[in-house]
Coordinates of C-alpha atoms in Angstrom, one line a residue:
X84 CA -26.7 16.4 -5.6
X85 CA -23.6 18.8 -6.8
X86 CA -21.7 20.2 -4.0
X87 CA -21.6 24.4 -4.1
X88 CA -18.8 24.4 -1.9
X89 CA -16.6 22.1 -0.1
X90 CA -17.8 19.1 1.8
X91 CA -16.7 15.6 3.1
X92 CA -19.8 13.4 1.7
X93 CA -19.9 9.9 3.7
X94 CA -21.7 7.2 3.3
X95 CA -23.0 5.2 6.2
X96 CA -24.8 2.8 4.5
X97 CA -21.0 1.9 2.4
X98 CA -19.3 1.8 6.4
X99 CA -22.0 -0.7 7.3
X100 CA -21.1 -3.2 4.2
X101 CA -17.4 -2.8 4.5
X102 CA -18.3 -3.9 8.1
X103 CA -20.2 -6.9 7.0
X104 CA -17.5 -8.2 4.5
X105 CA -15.0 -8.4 7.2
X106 CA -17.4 -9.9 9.4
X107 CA -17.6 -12.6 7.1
X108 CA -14.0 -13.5 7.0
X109 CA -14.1 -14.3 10.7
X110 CA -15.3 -17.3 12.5
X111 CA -18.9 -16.4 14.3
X112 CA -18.0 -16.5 17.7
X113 CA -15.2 -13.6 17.1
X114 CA -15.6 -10.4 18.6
X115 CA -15.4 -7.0 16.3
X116 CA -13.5 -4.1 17.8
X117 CA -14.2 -1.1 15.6
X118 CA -11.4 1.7 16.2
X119 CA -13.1 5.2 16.0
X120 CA -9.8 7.3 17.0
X121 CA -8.4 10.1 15.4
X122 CA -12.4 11.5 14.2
X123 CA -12.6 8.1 12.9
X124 CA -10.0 8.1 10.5
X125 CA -11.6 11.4 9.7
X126 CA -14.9 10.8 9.3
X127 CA -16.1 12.2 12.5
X128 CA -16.3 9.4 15.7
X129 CA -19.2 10.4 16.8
X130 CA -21.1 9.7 13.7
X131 CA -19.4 6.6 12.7
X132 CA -19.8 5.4 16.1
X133 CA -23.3 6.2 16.5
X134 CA -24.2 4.3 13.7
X135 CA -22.3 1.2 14.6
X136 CA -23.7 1.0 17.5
X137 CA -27.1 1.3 16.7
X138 CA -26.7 -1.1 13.6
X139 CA -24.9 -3.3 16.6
X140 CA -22.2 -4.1 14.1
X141 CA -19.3 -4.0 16.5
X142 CA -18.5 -5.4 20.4
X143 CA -15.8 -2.5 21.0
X144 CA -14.2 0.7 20.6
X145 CA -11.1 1.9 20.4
X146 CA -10.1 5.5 20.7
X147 CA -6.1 6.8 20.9
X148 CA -6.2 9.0 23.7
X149 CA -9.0 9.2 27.0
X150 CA -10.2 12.8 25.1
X151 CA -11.6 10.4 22.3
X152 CA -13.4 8.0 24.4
X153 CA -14.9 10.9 26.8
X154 CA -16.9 12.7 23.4
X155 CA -18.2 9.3 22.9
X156 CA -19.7 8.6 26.3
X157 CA -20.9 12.1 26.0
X158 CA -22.9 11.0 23.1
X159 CA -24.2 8.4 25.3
X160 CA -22.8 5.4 23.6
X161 CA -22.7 2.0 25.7
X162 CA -20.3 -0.1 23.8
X163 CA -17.1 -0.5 26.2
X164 CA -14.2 1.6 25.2
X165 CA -10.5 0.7 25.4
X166 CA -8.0 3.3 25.0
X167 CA -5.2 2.8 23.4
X168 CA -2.4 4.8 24.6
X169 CA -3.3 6.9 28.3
X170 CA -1.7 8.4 30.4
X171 CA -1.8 8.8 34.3
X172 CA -3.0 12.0 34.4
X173 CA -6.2 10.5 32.6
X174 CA -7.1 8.1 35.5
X175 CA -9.4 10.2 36.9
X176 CA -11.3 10.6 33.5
X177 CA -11.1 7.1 32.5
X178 CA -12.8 6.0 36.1
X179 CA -15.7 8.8 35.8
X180 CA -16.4 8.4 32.1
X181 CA -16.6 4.3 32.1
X182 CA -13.6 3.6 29.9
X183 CA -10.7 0.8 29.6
X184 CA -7.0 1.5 29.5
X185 CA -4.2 0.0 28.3
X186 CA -1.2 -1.1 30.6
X187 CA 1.7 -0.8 28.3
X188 CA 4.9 -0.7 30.9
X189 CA 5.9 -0.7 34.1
X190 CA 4.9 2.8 35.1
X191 CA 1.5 3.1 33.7
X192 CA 1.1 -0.6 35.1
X193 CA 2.1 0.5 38.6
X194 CA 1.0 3.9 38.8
X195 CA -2.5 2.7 38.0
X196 CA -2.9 -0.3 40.5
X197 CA -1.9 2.3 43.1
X198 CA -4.8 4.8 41.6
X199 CA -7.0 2.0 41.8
X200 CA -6.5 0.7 45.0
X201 CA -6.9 4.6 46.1
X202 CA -9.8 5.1 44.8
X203 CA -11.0 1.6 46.0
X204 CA -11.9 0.4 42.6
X205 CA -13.1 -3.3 42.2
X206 CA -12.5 -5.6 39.5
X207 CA -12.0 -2.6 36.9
X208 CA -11.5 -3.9 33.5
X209 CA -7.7 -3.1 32.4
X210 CA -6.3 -4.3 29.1
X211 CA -2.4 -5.5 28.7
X212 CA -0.3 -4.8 25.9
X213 CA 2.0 -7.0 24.4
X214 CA 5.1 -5.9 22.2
X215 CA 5.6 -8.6 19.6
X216 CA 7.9 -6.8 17.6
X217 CA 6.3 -3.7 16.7
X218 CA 8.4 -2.0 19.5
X219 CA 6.5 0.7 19.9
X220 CA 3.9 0.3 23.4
X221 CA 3.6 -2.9 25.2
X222 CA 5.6 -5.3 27.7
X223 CA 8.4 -7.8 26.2
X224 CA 7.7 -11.3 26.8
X225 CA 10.4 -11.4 29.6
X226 CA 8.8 -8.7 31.4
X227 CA 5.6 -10.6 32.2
X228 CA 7.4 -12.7 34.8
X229 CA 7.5 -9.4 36.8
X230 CA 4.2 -8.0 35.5
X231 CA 1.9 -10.7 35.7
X232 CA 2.4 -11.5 40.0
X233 CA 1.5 -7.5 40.3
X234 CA -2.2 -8.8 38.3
X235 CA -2.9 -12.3 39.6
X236 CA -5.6 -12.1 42.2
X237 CA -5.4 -8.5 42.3
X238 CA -9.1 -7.2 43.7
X239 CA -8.9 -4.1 42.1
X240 CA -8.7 -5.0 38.4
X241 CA -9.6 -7.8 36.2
X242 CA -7.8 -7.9 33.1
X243 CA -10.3 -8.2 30.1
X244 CA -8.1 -8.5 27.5
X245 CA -4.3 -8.7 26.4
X246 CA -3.0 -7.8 22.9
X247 CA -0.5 -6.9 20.5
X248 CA -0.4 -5.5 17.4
X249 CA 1.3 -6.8 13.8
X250 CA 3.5 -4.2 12.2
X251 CA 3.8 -5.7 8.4
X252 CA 0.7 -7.3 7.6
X253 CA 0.0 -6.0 4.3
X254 CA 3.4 -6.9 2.8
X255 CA 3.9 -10.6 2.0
X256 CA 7.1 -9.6 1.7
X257 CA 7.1 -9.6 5.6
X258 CA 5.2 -12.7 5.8
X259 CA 8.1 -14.5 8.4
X260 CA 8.2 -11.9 10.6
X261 CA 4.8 -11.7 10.6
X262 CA 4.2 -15.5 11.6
X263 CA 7.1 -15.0 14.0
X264 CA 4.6 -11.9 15.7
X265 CA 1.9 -14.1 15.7
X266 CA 4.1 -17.0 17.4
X267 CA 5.0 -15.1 20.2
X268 CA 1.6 -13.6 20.8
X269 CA 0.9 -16.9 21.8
X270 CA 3.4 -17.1 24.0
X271 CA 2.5 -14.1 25.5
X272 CA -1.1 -16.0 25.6
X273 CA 0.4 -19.0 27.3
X274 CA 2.4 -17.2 30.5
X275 CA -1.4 -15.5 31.0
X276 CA -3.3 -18.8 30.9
X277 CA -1.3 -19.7 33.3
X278 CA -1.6 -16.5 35.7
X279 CA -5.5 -16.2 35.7
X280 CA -8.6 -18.3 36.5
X281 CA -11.2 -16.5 34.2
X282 CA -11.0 -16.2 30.3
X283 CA -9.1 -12.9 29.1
X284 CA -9.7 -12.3 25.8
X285 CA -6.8 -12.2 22.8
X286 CA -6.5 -9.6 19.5
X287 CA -3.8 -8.7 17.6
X288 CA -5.1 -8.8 13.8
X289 CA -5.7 -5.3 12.4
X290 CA -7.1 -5.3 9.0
X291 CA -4.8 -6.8 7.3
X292 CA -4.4 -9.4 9.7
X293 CA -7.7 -10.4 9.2
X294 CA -7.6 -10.7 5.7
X295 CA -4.4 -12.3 5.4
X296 CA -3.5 -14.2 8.4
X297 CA -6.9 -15.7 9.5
X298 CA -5.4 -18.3 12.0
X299 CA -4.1 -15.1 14.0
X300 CA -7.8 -14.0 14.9
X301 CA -8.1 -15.6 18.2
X302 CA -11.0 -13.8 20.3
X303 CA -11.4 -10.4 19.1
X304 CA -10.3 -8.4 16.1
X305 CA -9.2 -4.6 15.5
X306 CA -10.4 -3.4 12.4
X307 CA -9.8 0.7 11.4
X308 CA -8.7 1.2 7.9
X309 CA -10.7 -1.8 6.5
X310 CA -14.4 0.0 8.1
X311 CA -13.6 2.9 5.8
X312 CA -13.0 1.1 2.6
X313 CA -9.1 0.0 2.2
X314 CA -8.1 -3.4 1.8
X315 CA -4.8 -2.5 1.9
X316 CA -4.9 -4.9 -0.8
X317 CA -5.4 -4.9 -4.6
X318 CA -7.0 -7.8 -5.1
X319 CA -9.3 -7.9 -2.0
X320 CA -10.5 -4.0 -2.8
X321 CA -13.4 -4.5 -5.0
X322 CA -15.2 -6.3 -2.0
X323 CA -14.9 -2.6 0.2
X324 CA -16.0 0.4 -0.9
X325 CA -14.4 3.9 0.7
X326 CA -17.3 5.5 2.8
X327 CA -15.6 9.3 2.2
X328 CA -15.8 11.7 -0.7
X329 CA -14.6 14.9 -0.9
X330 CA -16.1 17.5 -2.9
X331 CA -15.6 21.2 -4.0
X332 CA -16.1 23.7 -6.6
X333 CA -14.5 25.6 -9.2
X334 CA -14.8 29.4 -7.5
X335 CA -12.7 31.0 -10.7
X336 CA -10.8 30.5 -14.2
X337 CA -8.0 32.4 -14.9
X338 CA -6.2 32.5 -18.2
X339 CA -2.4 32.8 -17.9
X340 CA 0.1 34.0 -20.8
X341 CA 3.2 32.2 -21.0
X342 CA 6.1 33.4 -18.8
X343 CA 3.2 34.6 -16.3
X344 CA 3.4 33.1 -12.7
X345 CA 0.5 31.3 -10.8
X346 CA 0.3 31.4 -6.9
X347 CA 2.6 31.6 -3.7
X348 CA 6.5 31.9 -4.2
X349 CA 5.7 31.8 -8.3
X350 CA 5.3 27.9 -7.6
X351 CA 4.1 27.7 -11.3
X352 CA 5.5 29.5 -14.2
X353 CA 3.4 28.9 -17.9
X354 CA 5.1 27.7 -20.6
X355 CA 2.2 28.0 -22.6
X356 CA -1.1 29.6 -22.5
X357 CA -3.0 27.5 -19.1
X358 CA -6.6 27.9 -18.4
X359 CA -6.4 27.2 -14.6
X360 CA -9.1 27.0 -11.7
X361 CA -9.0 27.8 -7.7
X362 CA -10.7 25.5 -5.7
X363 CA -11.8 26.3 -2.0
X364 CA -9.5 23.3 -0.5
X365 CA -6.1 23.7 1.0
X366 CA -3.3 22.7 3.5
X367 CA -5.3 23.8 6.1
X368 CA -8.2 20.9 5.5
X369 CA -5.9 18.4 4.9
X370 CA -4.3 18.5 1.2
X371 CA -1.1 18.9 2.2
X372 CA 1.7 20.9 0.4
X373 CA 3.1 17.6 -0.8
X374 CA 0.4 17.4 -2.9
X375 CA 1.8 20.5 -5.2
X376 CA 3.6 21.5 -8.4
X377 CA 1.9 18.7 -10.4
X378 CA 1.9 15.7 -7.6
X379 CA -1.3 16.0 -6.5
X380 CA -4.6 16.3 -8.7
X381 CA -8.9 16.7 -9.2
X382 CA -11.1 15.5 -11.1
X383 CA -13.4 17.7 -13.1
X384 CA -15.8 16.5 -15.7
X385 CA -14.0 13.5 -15.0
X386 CA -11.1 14.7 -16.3
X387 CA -7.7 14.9 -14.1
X388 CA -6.3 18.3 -13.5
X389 CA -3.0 18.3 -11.7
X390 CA -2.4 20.8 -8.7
X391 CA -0.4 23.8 -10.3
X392 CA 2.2 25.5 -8.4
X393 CA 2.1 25.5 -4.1
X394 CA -0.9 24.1 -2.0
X395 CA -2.2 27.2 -0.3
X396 CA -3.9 27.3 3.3
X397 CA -7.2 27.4 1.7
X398 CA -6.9 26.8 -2.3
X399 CA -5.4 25.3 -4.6
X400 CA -4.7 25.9 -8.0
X401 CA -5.0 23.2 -11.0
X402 CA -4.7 23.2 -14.4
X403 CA -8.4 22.8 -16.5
X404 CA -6.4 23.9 -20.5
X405 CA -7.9 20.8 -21.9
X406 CA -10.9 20.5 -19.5
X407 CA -14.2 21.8 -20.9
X408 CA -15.5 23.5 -17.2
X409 CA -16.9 26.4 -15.9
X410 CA -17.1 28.7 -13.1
X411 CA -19.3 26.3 -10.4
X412 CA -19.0 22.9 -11.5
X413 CA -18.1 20.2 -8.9
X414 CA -14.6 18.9 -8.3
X415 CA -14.0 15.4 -6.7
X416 CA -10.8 15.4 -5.2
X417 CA -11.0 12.0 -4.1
X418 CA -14.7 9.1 -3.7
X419 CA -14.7 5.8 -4.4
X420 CA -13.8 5.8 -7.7
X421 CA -10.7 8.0 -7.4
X422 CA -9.7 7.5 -4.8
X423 CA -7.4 8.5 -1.4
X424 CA -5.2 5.7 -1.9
X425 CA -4.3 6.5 -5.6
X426 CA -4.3 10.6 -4.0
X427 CA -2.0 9.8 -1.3
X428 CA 0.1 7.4 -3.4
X429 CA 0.7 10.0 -6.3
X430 CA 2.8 12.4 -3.5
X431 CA 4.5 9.7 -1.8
X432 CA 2.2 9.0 1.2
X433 CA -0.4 6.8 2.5
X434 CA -4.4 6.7 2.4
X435 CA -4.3 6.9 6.7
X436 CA -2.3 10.1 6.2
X437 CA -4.5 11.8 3.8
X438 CA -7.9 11.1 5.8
X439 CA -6.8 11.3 8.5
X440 CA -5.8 14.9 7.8
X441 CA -9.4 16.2 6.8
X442 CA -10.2 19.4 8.8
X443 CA -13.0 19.9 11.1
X444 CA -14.2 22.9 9.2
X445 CA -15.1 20.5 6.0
X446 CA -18.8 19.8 6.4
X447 CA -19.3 16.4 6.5
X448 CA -22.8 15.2 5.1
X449 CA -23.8 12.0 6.3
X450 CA -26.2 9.6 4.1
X451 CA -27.7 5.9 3.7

């Protein structure tokens, strides 16, 4: 059906066979941890995760913050739920609301054994993470000498899993440093064999990592990009489909004279007679002002029309002289045939960036 105004169209039934692909890279017995933060990439969390959990395509979550994992248990989703990055003021959440957090240093480690044994907790599930070179969250391998005695045969936790994360592993370029990550991963996994006498379960491949670097899947898997359609990879992209369009309309044509000026801050000046159209989109849903004075572009009639002159908050402004359009007809500004990557790319950015960024005012339509 054509749009009449702007909407984020997504398709469920697209999410569930991007799924299914990476599923089938894996070995049977590995787990699937789906990462819904940040609206799912977008797409809206509660949605996405709704419908991977009642598909049962996934054995986790992941959300970024405790806020995340709270709106899904208020949708009444069951799936455990580890959280990324909290912080101690979120203890009291994370305990009421059923989810798992990450111990990432010394003070988040210590601060929440004293919570738990406080609050009398027994054998909550905690995850540890492991900085393999990423530098970003997680304990250095040395550290664990000091961390690991504060865990061992502690009644009030049980730690479900440990992980780390691989910062380079769509570039080939990166492929040593990305075997030397994997390397000391498990040597993070060694020190905690050692500690425990129950099975804790190892991830550190992302997307990426589970298409390129398939002896790095060990237990579980984190998968975000790769659920939504990007393979990160050119060659590997025709097996994933993006689940996301976004759609608007051409609200009105102006004709502009040459030497006559076109938006905010004269951003466009003719230097020839321009037919141009406004489209309903802007800054403020997420097509950034990188995206302006010819960087960024629609498609209309399937025809490209680059972004005139500054993004506004709520419209830009592209140029249709050699388009044959009208007043009402549909604009795709990015689906699965032009798409976010090749978008994002055109201004300099990344696909994560640009989806990421889509407002909550966009209505998203949902369909299988």
């Amino acid at each position: 059906m054509k749009t009449e105004e702007t909407v984020l169209e997504i398709d469920l039934s697209a999410l569930e066979k991007n799924i299914k692909y990476l599923r089938s890279r894996l070995k049977p017995e590995t787990r699937f941890l789906a990462v819904v933060k940040a609206s799912s990439y977008g797409n809206n969390s509660l949605e996405i995760a709704s419908y991977i959990e009642r598909k049962n395509l996934a054995n986790y979550f992941a959300v970024a913050f405790t806020s995340e994992g709270i709106a899904l248990r208020e949708r009444e989703l069951k799936l455990p739920i580890l959280v990324l990055h909290p912080q101690a003021v979120n203890f009291e959440d994370i305990i009421k609301y059923n989810l798992e957090p990450t111990l990432y240093s010394k003070r988040i480690l210590t601060q929440f054994l004293d919570f738990a044994k406080d609050k009398h907790l027994e054998h909550y599930p905690v995850h540890i993470k492991c900085n393999t070179g990423l530098n970003r969250l997680g304990f250095d391998l040395e550290e664990m000498d000091d961390v690991l005695p504060l865990l061992k045969n502690n009644p009030h936790i049980s730690v479900k899993t440990a992980y780390s994360h691989l910062a380079a592993s769509e570039d080939m370029n990166e492929r040593e440093f990305t075997k030397n990550q994997i390397a000391l991963f498990v040597k993070f996994q060694k020190k905690i064999d050692a500690t425990f006498d129950y099975k804790v379960i190892y991830h550190q491949c992302n997307t990426s990592g589970i298409l390129n670097y398939p002896e790095a899947q060990f237990d579980m898997v984190r998968c975000g990009i790769g659920m939504y359609g990007f393979a990160n990879d050119a060659s590997l992209q025709p097996n994933m489909t993006p689940i996301a369009a976004l759609k608007s309309v051409i609200s009105q044509i102006h004709q502009l004279k040459t030497g006559d000026s076109l938006g905010y801050n004269r951003g466009y000046i003719a230097d020839r007679p321009t037919h141009t159209a406004t489209i309903p989109v802007g800054h403020a849903d997420g097509i950034n002002r990188i995206y302006g004075k010819g960087k960024g572009y629609v498609f209309i009639n399937g025809e490209k029309a680059p972004i005139l002159g500054n993004v506004c908050m709520d419209m830009i402004l592209v140029d249709i002289t050699s388009i044959d359009c009208k007043e009402g007809d549909e604009v795709i500004v990015f689906d699965r045939n032009h798409t976010a990557e090749a978008l994002a790319e055109s201004a300099g950015t990344i696909s994560y960036e640009l989806i990421t960024s889509m407002a909550h005012r966009i209505k998203r339509i949902y369909k299988e």
